Short mmCIF file of C-alpha atoms in Angstrom, two decimals:
data_model
loop_
_atom_site.label_atom_id
_atom_site.label_comp_id
_atom_site.label_asym_id
_atom_site.label_seq_id
_atom_site.Cartn_x
_atom_site.Cartn_y
_atom_site.Cartn_z
CA MET A 1063 101.30 96.97 119.28
CA ASP A 1064 104.12 96.77 121.58
CA SER A 1065 104.74 93.05 120.57
CA LEU A 1066 105.63 94.36 117.01
CA ARG A 1067 107.98 96.77 118.18
CA THR A 1068 111.02 94.39 117.83
CA PHE A 1069 111.79 91.40 116.04
CA ALA A 1070 112.38 89.25 119.17
CA ARG A 1071 108.78 90.03 120.43
CA ILE A 1072 106.64 87.47 118.14
CA PRO A 1073 103.30 86.20 118.52
CA ARG A 1074 103.32 83.05 120.72
CA ARG A 1075 101.31 81.08 118.14
CA LEU A 1076 104.12 81.66 115.75
CA ARG A 1077 107.17 80.56 117.95
CA SER A 1078 106.89 76.77 117.37
CA GLY A 1079 107.08 77.70 113.48
CA ARG A 1080 110.01 80.04 114.07
CA GLN A 1081 111.87 77.14 115.87
CA ARG A 1082 111.36 74.65 113.19
CA ARG A 1083 112.52 77.06 110.56
CA ALA A 1084 115.69 77.96 112.62
CA GLU A 1085 116.49 74.24 112.66
CA LEU A 1086 116.04 73.67 109.15
CA ALA A 1087 118.29 76.86 108.46
CA THR A 1088 120.88 75.08 110.42
CA CYS A 1089 120.72 72.09 108.02
CA LEU A 1090 120.72 74.17 104.89
CA ALA A 1091 123.37 76.63 105.78
CA GLY A 1092 125.87 75.02 103.39
CA ILE A 1093 123.30 75.45 100.68
CA LEU A 1094 122.18 79.02 101.47
CA ALA A 1095 125.52 80.46 102.19
CA GLY A 1096 126.25 84.06 101.55
CA VAL A 1097 123.42 85.39 99.80
CA LEU A 1098 119.58 85.04 99.72
CA THR A 1099 119.06 83.45 96.39
CA SER A 1100 117.96 79.70 97.08
CA ALA A 1101 114.53 78.38 96.77
CA PRO A 1102 112.98 77.23 100.20
CA SER A 1103 113.27 73.63 101.15
CA ALA A 1104 110.77 71.22 99.23
CA HIS A 1105 109.89 69.90 102.71
CA ALA A 1106 108.64 73.37 104.18
CA ASP A 1107 105.14 73.88 104.91
CA PRO A 1108 103.62 75.26 101.60
CA GLY A 1109 103.50 78.95 101.80
CA ARG A 1110 105.31 79.19 105.13
CA PRO A 1111 108.54 81.13 105.10
CA VAL A 1112 111.85 79.20 105.81
CA SER A 1113 114.74 81.15 107.67
CA THR A 1114 117.79 81.74 105.28
CA ALA A 1115 120.90 83.78 105.04
CA CYS A 1116 120.42 87.44 104.41
CA PRO A 1117 122.30 89.43 101.81
CA ALA A 1118 125.59 90.71 102.90
CA SER A 1119 123.90 94.38 103.30
CA LEU A 1120 121.66 93.04 105.70
CA THR A 1121 123.45 90.42 107.70
CA GLU A 1122 123.90 92.38 110.88
CA THR A 1123 120.63 94.15 110.45
CA ALA A 1124 117.85 91.73 109.82
CA ALA A 1125 116.40 88.06 109.84
CA CYS A 1126 115.66 86.94 106.31
CA TYR A 1127 113.24 84.35 105.12
CA THR A 1128 112.19 82.76 101.72
CA GLY A 1129 109.10 80.93 100.68
CA ARG A 1130 106.67 80.07 97.72
CA ASP A 1131 103.06 80.64 98.01
CA SER A 1132 100.02 78.76 96.98
CA ASN A 1133 100.31 80.01 93.25
CA GLY A 1134 103.85 79.12 92.86
CA ALA A 1135 105.42 82.56 93.33
CA TYR A 1136 108.63 82.67 95.34
CA TYR A 1137 109.06 85.47 97.94
CA ALA A 1138 111.53 86.96 100.28
CA VAL A 1139 111.20 88.72 103.46
CA ALA A 1140 113.48 90.77 105.87
CA VAL A 1141 112.51 91.73 109.39
CA PRO A 1142 114.89 94.11 111.03
CA LYS A 1143 116.42 93.06 114.46
CA THR A 1144 114.95 96.23 115.75
CA TRP A 1145 111.84 96.66 113.89
CA ASN A 1146 109.72 99.89 113.88
CA GLY A 1147 106.70 97.72 113.44
CA SER A 1148 105.78 98.77 109.76
CA LEU A 1149 105.89 96.89 106.64
CA VAL A 1150 107.07 97.68 103.08
CA VAL A 1151 105.74 95.31 100.29
CA HIS A 1152 107.69 95.39 97.22
CA ALA A 1153 106.45 95.23 93.62
CA HIS A 1154 109.38 94.61 91.35
CA GLY A 1155 109.79 95.72 87.50
CA GLY A 1156 110.46 93.92 84.34
CA PRO A 1157 108.42 91.97 83.43
CA ASP A 1158 110.83 89.23 83.32
CA LEU A 1159 110.26 86.77 80.68
CA GLY A 1160 110.98 83.40 82.06
CA ASP A 1161 108.17 80.58 82.18
CA GLY A 1162 108.09 80.09 86.02
CA SER A 1163 108.76 82.20 89.18
CA ASP A 1164 112.50 83.17 89.75
CA PRO A 1165 113.53 82.90 93.35
CA GLU A 1166 116.53 85.20 92.63
CA ARG A 1167 114.30 88.06 91.82
CA SER A 1168 112.61 88.60 95.26
CA ALA A 1169 115.95 87.97 96.84
CA GLY A 1170 117.98 90.32 94.52
CA ASP A 1171 115.60 93.07 95.13
CA LEU A 1172 115.71 92.66 98.68
CA ASP A 1173 119.33 93.53 98.59
CA ARG A 1174 118.96 96.28 96.06
CA TRP A 1175 116.53 98.26 98.49
CA ALA A 1176 118.13 97.15 101.60
CA VAL A 1177 118.15 100.75 102.77
CA MET A 1178 114.40 100.41 103.64
CA VAL A 1179 115.24 97.54 106.05
CA LYS A 1180 118.03 99.78 107.48
CA GLU A 1181 115.41 102.27 108.16
CA GLY A 1182 113.71 99.93 110.48
CA TYR A 1183 110.72 98.78 108.25
CA ALA A 1184 110.24 94.91 107.67
CA ARG A 1185 110.09 94.15 103.73
CA ALA A 1186 108.67 91.41 101.53
CA GLY A 1187 108.43 90.93 97.96
CA SER A 1188 107.03 88.59 95.37
CA SER A 1189 108.86 87.17 92.39
CA TYR A 1190 105.24 86.64 90.72
CA ARG A 1191 104.09 83.19 89.94
CA ARG A 1192 105.31 83.50 86.26
CA GLY A 1193 107.37 85.72 84.06
CA GLY A 1194 105.97 87.59 81.31
CA TYR A 1195 103.33 90.31 81.19
CA GLY A 1196 100.45 90.37 83.76
CA THR A 1197 99.87 93.45 85.74
CA ARG A 1198 96.79 92.30 87.70
CA MET A 1199 98.58 88.90 88.27
CA ALA A 1200 101.64 90.56 89.73
CA ALA A 1201 99.22 92.76 91.75
CA GLU A 1202 97.56 89.65 93.23
CA ASP A 1203 100.80 88.17 94.18
CA THR A 1204 102.09 91.27 95.83
CA GLU A 1205 98.98 91.30 97.86
CA ASN A 1206 99.46 87.62 98.59
CA VAL A 1207 102.99 88.25 99.99
CA ARG A 1208 101.44 90.86 102.26
CA ARG A 1209 99.01 88.34 103.76
CA LEU A 1210 101.57 85.74 104.25
CA PHE A 1211 103.67 88.27 106.20
CA THR A 1212 100.55 89.16 108.38
CA GLU A 1213 99.78 85.54 109.04
CA GLU A 1214 103.22 84.72 110.03
CA PHE A 1215 104.38 87.84 111.79
CA GLY A 1216 101.32 89.78 112.84
CA THR A 1217 99.60 92.77 111.49
CA PRO A 1218 102.07 95.57 110.95
CA LYS A 1219 101.36 99.11 112.53
CA ARG A 1220 101.41 100.43 109.00
CA THR A 1221 101.91 98.82 105.75
CA TYR A 1222 103.18 100.42 102.43
CA VAL A 1223 103.60 99.18 99.03
CA HIS A 1224 106.54 100.23 97.01
CA GLY A 1225 106.86 99.73 93.24
CA GLN A 1226 109.90 100.28 90.94
CA SER A 1227 109.71 100.82 86.98
CA TRP A 1228 106.90 98.22 85.76
CA GLY A 1229 106.32 97.48 89.37
CA GLY A 1230 105.23 101.24 89.71
CA ASP A 1231 102.36 100.25 87.58
CA VAL A 1232 101.88 96.95 89.30
CA ALA A 1233 101.93 98.92 92.77
CA ALA A 1234 99.58 101.50 91.64
CA LYS A 1235 97.07 98.60 90.49
CA VAL A 1236 97.54 97.31 94.02
CA VAL A 1237 96.32 100.55 95.43
CA GLU A 1238 93.44 100.92 93.18
CA THR A 1239 92.47 97.13 93.68
CA TYR A 1240 93.27 96.60 97.36
CA GLY A 1241 93.99 100.12 98.96
CA SER A 1242 90.68 101.25 100.28
CA LYS A 1243 90.64 104.03 102.53
CA HIS A 1244 90.31 101.70 105.61
CA GLY A 1245 92.11 98.63 103.72
CA PRO A 1246 95.37 96.94 104.34
CA TYR A 1247 97.46 99.47 102.68
CA ASP A 1248 98.19 103.01 104.35
CA GLY A 1249 100.33 104.55 101.40
CA ALA A 1250 102.24 103.87 98.42
CA LEU A 1251 105.76 104.94 97.23
CA LEU A 1252 106.13 104.59 93.31
CA THR A 1253 109.79 105.04 92.06
CA SER A 1254 110.61 105.34 88.39
CA GLY A 1255 107.21 104.23 87.71
CA VAL A 1256 105.88 103.18 84.17
CA LEU A 1257 102.72 105.00 85.23
CA ALA A 1258 101.03 105.59 81.92
CA GLY A 1259 99.85 101.92 81.73
CA GLY A 1260 100.00 99.34 79.04
CA SER A 1261 97.90 100.41 76.51
CA ARG A 1262 99.61 104.00 76.05
CA GLY A 1263 102.96 103.51 77.95
CA TYR A 1264 104.72 101.48 75.29
CA ASP A 1265 103.60 103.59 72.10
CA TYR A 1266 107.13 104.98 71.94
CA ARG A 1267 108.50 101.59 71.57
CA VAL A 1268 106.08 100.88 68.83
CA ASP A 1269 107.38 103.89 67.25
CA LEU A 1270 111.04 102.54 67.73
CA ARG A 1271 110.12 99.41 66.02
CA VAL A 1272 108.73 100.90 62.76
CA VAL A 1273 111.19 103.65 62.34
CA TYR A 1274 114.18 101.29 63.04
CA GLN A 1275 112.63 98.90 60.38
CA TYR A 1276 112.22 101.75 57.87
CA TYR A 1277 115.95 102.57 58.29
CA CYS A 1278 117.57 99.30 58.77
CA GLN A 1279 115.33 96.83 56.96
CA ASN A 1280 116.89 93.96 59.01
CA HIS A 1281 114.22 93.13 61.74
CA PRO A 1282 113.25 90.83 59.61
CA ARG A 1283 115.49 90.97 56.58
CA PRO A 1284 113.70 91.03 52.99
CA THR A 1285 114.92 87.46 52.74
CA GLU A 1286 113.35 86.37 56.01
CA PRO A 1287 109.88 85.47 56.56
CA ARG A 1288 107.63 88.57 57.10
CA HIS A 1289 106.01 89.25 60.58
CA PRO A 1290 104.14 92.28 61.70
CA LEU A 1291 106.34 94.90 63.53
CA TRP A 1292 104.50 94.53 66.75
CA GLN A 1293 105.98 91.06 66.86
CA GLY A 1294 109.59 90.47 66.09
CA LEU A 1295 112.86 88.56 65.94
CA ARG A 1296 116.10 89.58 67.38
CA ALA A 1297 117.26 92.90 66.29
CA ARG A 1298 120.43 93.45 64.26
CA LEU A 1299 121.11 96.85 65.82
CA GLN A 1300 124.81 96.84 65.64
CA GLU A 1301 124.91 96.07 61.82
CA CYS A 1302 122.68 98.90 60.97
CA THR A 1303 123.80 101.65 63.34
CA GLY A 1304 127.13 100.69 64.75
CA TYR A 1305 125.69 101.81 68.23
CA ALA A 1306 128.11 99.76 70.19
CA SER A 1307 131.25 101.17 68.34
CA ALA A 1308 133.01 104.47 68.71
CA PRO A 1309 131.52 107.32 66.44
CA GLN A 1310 134.63 107.36 64.55
CA GLU A 1311 134.33 103.60 63.87
CA ARG A 1312 130.92 103.82 62.29
CA THR A 1313 130.19 104.17 58.59
CA ALA A 1314 128.52 107.36 57.38
CA ALA A 1315 125.41 105.39 56.72
CA GLN A 1316 125.41 103.96 60.20
CA GLN A 1317 125.76 107.12 61.96
CA ARG A 1318 123.00 108.90 59.88
CA ASP A 1319 120.56 106.03 60.67
CA LEU A 1320 121.52 106.07 64.23
CA ASP A 1321 120.98 110.02 64.25
CA ASP A 1322 117.78 109.69 62.74
CA ILE A 1323 116.33 106.93 64.96
CA LEU A 1324 117.30 108.68 68.05
CA ALA A 1325 116.13 112.12 66.82
CA VAL A 1326 112.62 110.72 65.77
CA THR A 1327 111.99 108.51 68.73
CA GLY A 1328 113.58 110.60 71.51
CA ILE A 1329 115.25 107.30 73.03
CA PRO A 1330 118.62 108.03 74.35
CA GLU A 1331 121.47 106.30 72.75
CA ARG A 1332 122.54 104.51 75.93
CA THR A 1333 119.39 102.81 76.25
CA LEU A 1334 118.46 102.29 72.60
CA GLU A 1335 119.23 98.49 72.82
CA SER A 1336 117.16 97.77 75.73
CA HIS A 1337 114.13 99.65 74.37
CA LEU A 1338 114.46 97.65 71.10
CA ARG A 1339 114.85 94.51 73.26
CA PHE A 1340 111.56 95.28 75.12
CA ALA A 1341 109.98 96.24 71.86
CA THR A 1342 110.84 92.88 70.32
CA PHE A 1343 110.72 90.04 73.10
CA THR A 1344 108.30 91.68 75.49
CA PHE A 1345 105.94 92.80 72.69
CA ARG A 1346 106.19 89.00 71.52
CA ASP A 1347 105.11 88.00 74.92
CA ILE A 1348 102.43 90.29 75.16
CA VAL A 1349 101.04 89.74 71.72
CA THR A 1350 101.69 85.90 71.38
CA ASN A 1351 101.63 84.73 74.76
CA ARG A 1352 99.13 86.82 76.63
CA LEU A 1353 96.65 88.04 73.79
CA GLY A 1354 96.55 85.00 71.57
CA GLY A 1355 98.27 86.68 68.76
CA ARG A 1356 96.02 89.71 68.69
CA ASN A 1357 97.68 93.09 68.45
CA PRO A 1358 97.05 95.79 70.93
CA PHE A 1359 99.24 98.39 69.09
CA GLY A 1360 98.97 100.96 66.42
CA ASN A 1361 100.53 103.96 64.80
CA GLU A 1362 97.94 105.12 62.14
CA GLY A 1363 97.97 108.78 61.82
CA VAL A 1364 101.33 109.29 63.78
CA TRP A 1365 103.47 111.76 61.93
CA TYR A 1366 107.23 111.03 62.61
CA SER A 1367 109.61 114.15 62.74
CA GLY A 1368 113.13 114.90 63.42
CA SER A 1369 114.79 112.99 60.72
CA HIS A 1370 117.02 114.20 57.67
CA ASP A 1371 113.73 113.62 55.38
CA ASP A 1372 110.66 113.25 57.36
CA LYS A 1373 108.32 113.39 54.25
CA ALA A 1374 110.21 110.08 52.96
CA LEU A 1375 110.13 108.57 56.61
CA ASN A 1376 106.23 108.89 56.57
CA ALA A 1377 105.55 107.80 53.39
CA GLY A 1378 107.92 104.63 53.74
CA VAL A 1379 107.24 103.63 57.40
CA GLU A 1380 104.85 100.56 57.97
CA ARG A 1381 101.46 101.55 59.53
CA PHE A 1382 99.05 99.06 61.40
CA SER A 1383 96.05 99.20 63.43
CA ALA A 1384 95.28 97.69 66.85
CA ASP A 1385 92.71 95.10 67.52
CA PRO A 1386 90.13 96.62 69.78
CA ALA A 1387 89.53 93.64 71.78
CA ALA A 1388 93.24 93.33 72.39
CA VAL A 1389 93.71 97.05 73.45
CA ARG A 1390 90.78 96.54 75.83
CA ASP A 1391 92.40 93.35 77.53
CA LEU A 1392 95.65 95.12 77.64
CA SER A 1393 94.06 98.16 79.15
CA TYR A 1394 91.97 96.14 81.66
CA ASP A 1395 95.18 94.38 82.79
CA SER A 1396 97.40 97.33 83.17
CA ASP A 1397 95.99 100.86 82.79
CA LEU A 1398 94.98 102.87 85.79
CA THR A 1399 91.74 104.30 86.78
CA GLY A 1400 92.99 107.00 89.28
CA ALA A 1401 90.65 105.59 91.96
CA VAL A 1402 93.21 106.19 94.72
CA SER A 1403 91.97 106.49 98.41
CA ILE A 1404 95.52 106.41 100.17
CA PRO A 1405 98.51 108.59 100.03
CA VAL A 1406 100.82 108.26 97.05
CA LEU A 1407 104.24 109.65 96.91
CA THR A 1408 106.19 109.34 93.72
CA MET A 1409 110.00 109.94 92.70
CA HIS A 1410 111.34 109.82 89.24
CA ALA A 1411 114.66 111.05 87.75
CA ILE A 1412 114.19 113.92 85.26
CA ASP A 1413 116.63 112.15 82.92
CA ASP A 1414 115.19 108.60 83.19
CA PRO A 1415 116.52 106.96 80.08
CA THR A 1416 113.89 103.91 80.43
CA ALA A 1417 110.74 105.22 81.79
CA PHE A 1418 110.59 108.69 80.67
CA VAL A 1419 109.72 111.33 83.35
CA GLU A 1420 106.63 112.17 81.44
CA HIS A 1421 105.01 108.97 82.74
CA GLU A 1422 104.44 111.02 85.89
CA ALA A 1423 102.55 113.76 84.00
CA ALA A 1424 100.10 110.92 82.77
CA TYR A 1425 99.74 109.58 86.39
CA ARG A 1426 98.78 113.09 87.52
CA ALA A 1427 96.43 113.52 84.71
CA THR A 1428 95.02 110.21 85.55
CA LEU A 1429 94.28 110.94 89.28
CA GLU A 1430 93.07 114.51 88.47
CA GLY A 1431 90.87 113.07 85.91
CA ALA A 1432 89.39 110.75 88.55
CA HIS A 1433 89.19 113.78 91.02
CA ARG A 1434 91.83 112.07 93.37
CA GLY A 1435 94.74 114.54 92.87
CA ARG A 1436 94.77 115.44 96.45
CA TYR A 1437 96.09 111.94 97.33
CA LEU A 1438 99.25 112.67 95.15
CA VAL A 1439 102.63 114.09 95.79
CA GLN A 1440 105.39 113.95 93.09
CA THR A 1441 108.99 114.41 93.47
CA PHE A 1442 111.62 114.61 91.00
CA THR A 1443 115.47 114.38 91.02
CA LYS A 1444 118.28 115.62 88.87
CA GLU A 1445 119.50 112.11 88.16
CA SER A 1446 119.87 110.35 84.93
CA GLU A 1447 119.33 106.69 85.90
CA HIS A 1448 116.16 104.53 86.05
CA SER A 1449 116.62 102.28 89.06
CA GLU A 1450 119.84 103.17 90.89
CA LEU A 1451 118.70 106.44 92.75
CA SER A 1452 120.09 107.86 95.71
CA ASP A 1453 119.74 105.59 98.93
CA SER A 1454 119.49 108.97 100.77
CA GLU A 1455 116.43 109.73 98.84
CA TYR A 1456 114.79 106.29 99.03
CA ALA A 1457 115.14 106.63 102.68
CA ASN A 1458 113.88 110.18 102.67
CA SER A 1459 110.93 109.25 100.53
CA LEU A 1460 109.67 106.72 102.73
CA SER A 1461 110.12 108.75 105.77
CA ALA A 1462 107.97 111.58 103.89
CA LEU A 1463 105.14 109.19 103.25
CA ASP A 1464 105.21 107.53 106.57
CA ARG A 1465 105.18 111.12 108.32
CA TRP A 1466 102.20 112.05 105.85
CA VAL A 1467 100.28 108.89 106.82
CA ARG A 1468 100.82 109.12 110.53
CA THR A 1469 100.17 112.91 110.66
CA GLY A 1470 97.66 113.60 107.98
CA ARG A 1471 99.84 116.62 106.77
CA LYS A 1472 100.36 116.47 103.18
CA PRO A 1473 104.12 117.16 102.28
CA THR A 1474 105.21 119.11 99.20
CA ALA A 1475 108.07 118.62 96.76
CA GLN A 1476 109.89 121.48 98.71
CA THR A 1477 109.54 119.98 102.14
CA VAL A 1478 110.62 116.46 100.89
CA ALA A 1479 113.63 118.12 99.35
CA ALA A 1480 114.46 120.07 102.59
CA SER A 1481 114.25 116.65 104.84
CA CYS A 1482 116.72 114.74 102.62
CA PRO A 1483 120.20 116.00 104.07
CA ALA A 1484 119.48 114.45 107.37
CA PHE A 1485 119.36 111.00 105.67
CA ASP A 1486 122.22 111.95 103.50
CA ARG A 1487 124.29 112.30 106.63
CA ALA A 1488 123.67 108.58 107.13
CA TYR A 1489 124.05 107.11 103.64
CA GLY A 1490 126.18 109.75 101.97
CA THR A 1491 124.72 109.02 98.36
CA GLY A 1492 123.51 112.48 97.89
CA CYS A 1493 120.12 114.44 97.55
CA PHE A 1494 119.48 115.57 93.93
CA TYR A 1495 115.94 117.02 94.23
CA ASP A 1496 114.50 119.56 91.85
CA PRO A 1497 111.39 120.85 93.81
CA ASP A 1498 110.35 123.21 91.06
CA PHE A 1499 110.52 120.74 88.19
CA ARG A 1500 107.00 119.78 86.42
CA PRO A 1501 106.93 117.30 83.55
CA ALA A 1502 105.51 118.33 80.14
CA PRO A 1503 102.44 116.28 79.15
CA TYR A 1504 102.79 112.92 78.19
CA ALA A 1505 101.65 113.69 74.54
CA SER A 1506 104.83 116.12 74.29
CA ARG A 1507 107.06 113.10 74.42
CA VAL A 1508 104.84 110.28 72.68
CA ASP A 1509 102.81 111.07 69.97
CA PRO A 1510 99.19 110.19 70.91
CA ARG A 1511 96.92 107.71 69.25
CA PRO A 1512 93.04 108.50 68.82
CA GLY A 1513 91.63 109.11 72.04
CA GLY A 1514 95.08 109.35 73.73
CA LEU A 1515 94.82 112.76 75.02
CA ASP A 1516 92.22 112.03 77.62
CA TRP A 1517 93.17 110.60 81.24
CA PRO A 1518 92.42 108.26 82.67
CA ALA A 1519 92.98 105.66 79.86
CA MET A 1520 90.52 103.49 81.45
CA THR A 1521 87.89 105.12 83.74
CA ALA A 1522 86.31 103.42 86.59
CA ASP A 1523 83.07 102.78 84.65
CA GLN A 1524 85.02 101.06 81.97
CA GLU A 1525 86.93 98.84 84.27
CA ARG A 1526 83.60 97.74 85.98
CA SER A 1527 81.98 97.07 82.64
CA TRP A 1528 84.78 95.16 81.26
CA SER A 1529 85.23 93.09 84.57
CA ARG A 1530 81.71 91.57 83.54
CA ILE A 1531 83.23 90.11 80.30
CA ASP A 1532 84.21 86.43 80.63
CA GLY A 1533 87.95 86.11 80.01
CA VAL A 1534 88.68 89.70 80.02
CA GLY A 1535 92.16 90.90 80.47
CA ILE A 1536 95.44 88.90 80.73
CA ALA A 1537 95.16 85.52 82.20
CA PRO A 1538 97.59 84.65 85.33
#
């Protein structure tokens, strides 16, 4: 493995390809200036990475490449000039809703988590072959970029998958699908993950849609064509709640409606718009584009509370039931079985306003339900963000995972917190761990639907059974 220690020592069979890419990079220098956002040349070998400019954060640290795989997914790769021999494969969040693969997504995420490259790890990430929902598709594209990296640069010493937000669900699916004990992945780092899966992980946004419509009656308006509330048009959030205005500029009716919506749903005011946007446009993608108009969501039997008049709210809120086949397909695509065989370390802000920290309780219950809890260590920070957590913590988390894999000694939340100050001396972004925190059950934050108290949401037996059904799940 000494040939993998540094970037300069590459397998002989790859050198001619490197030289060709270097020549091409010189020709493209005027186009690929400054940031790593451009698609690879149309004349590049299909699937082969093309040398390109690194983001400014990595200019002095790494060599960078872009490419497009055989499924049409753009990807970006960075290899440190002093490579420690290990690879981090990144699964990005979202999902983005464009029709095709967006080359800027993988390039932007490379810059966003440059700290991992600065720590000596090579990094590869896919933009996925299309926008829109599809967890198994995204997991396959993530695995594809790992294979492409290995073909080009050789087999890493160790390979880790990192998933952020919805990418946490994608990375967890990678672990279950490709992460056998002696498989290509050695461990997983899941940060700010949407780990309750698709069939339950969005129920609070279902609740937001119906509660919002009860108070606001403008999504759609009474004069517009009716559509079920698990589909949707653009919300008129400001009109109803004045959320973008200073409190003193809101009408009394706007303030009361806003207070009721926030109290009933538990959604923070600062992310109300983004949650409602997801509950409109991503729901539309799931229902219309991925499930052929079938609805996987329901709210029968849910009792909404916290408003100024719960009785009136529950009498007037719209109710609907899920299509069982649609639930099955969404569950097969995105729910987790807990069938984990490699170390998994998670990090989550306690006050995450987008993926509530109770997602971590769902994930622990999933692994424990599958008798795999021994593979999981969870850490929590006193931060209030979804994505922009401390670089010191990202570096520390990756180091803790690597140490666990190398030594076989499982860390604890306390030991992970204790090791962070050493990284903070390098990055200066702070260590905010709360090693004693434990999230409440998922049902304490999101009203469970029938059967929603049992984890995993999809058992391994269900997954095997459903996999035999022609056309099950969500098509790539």
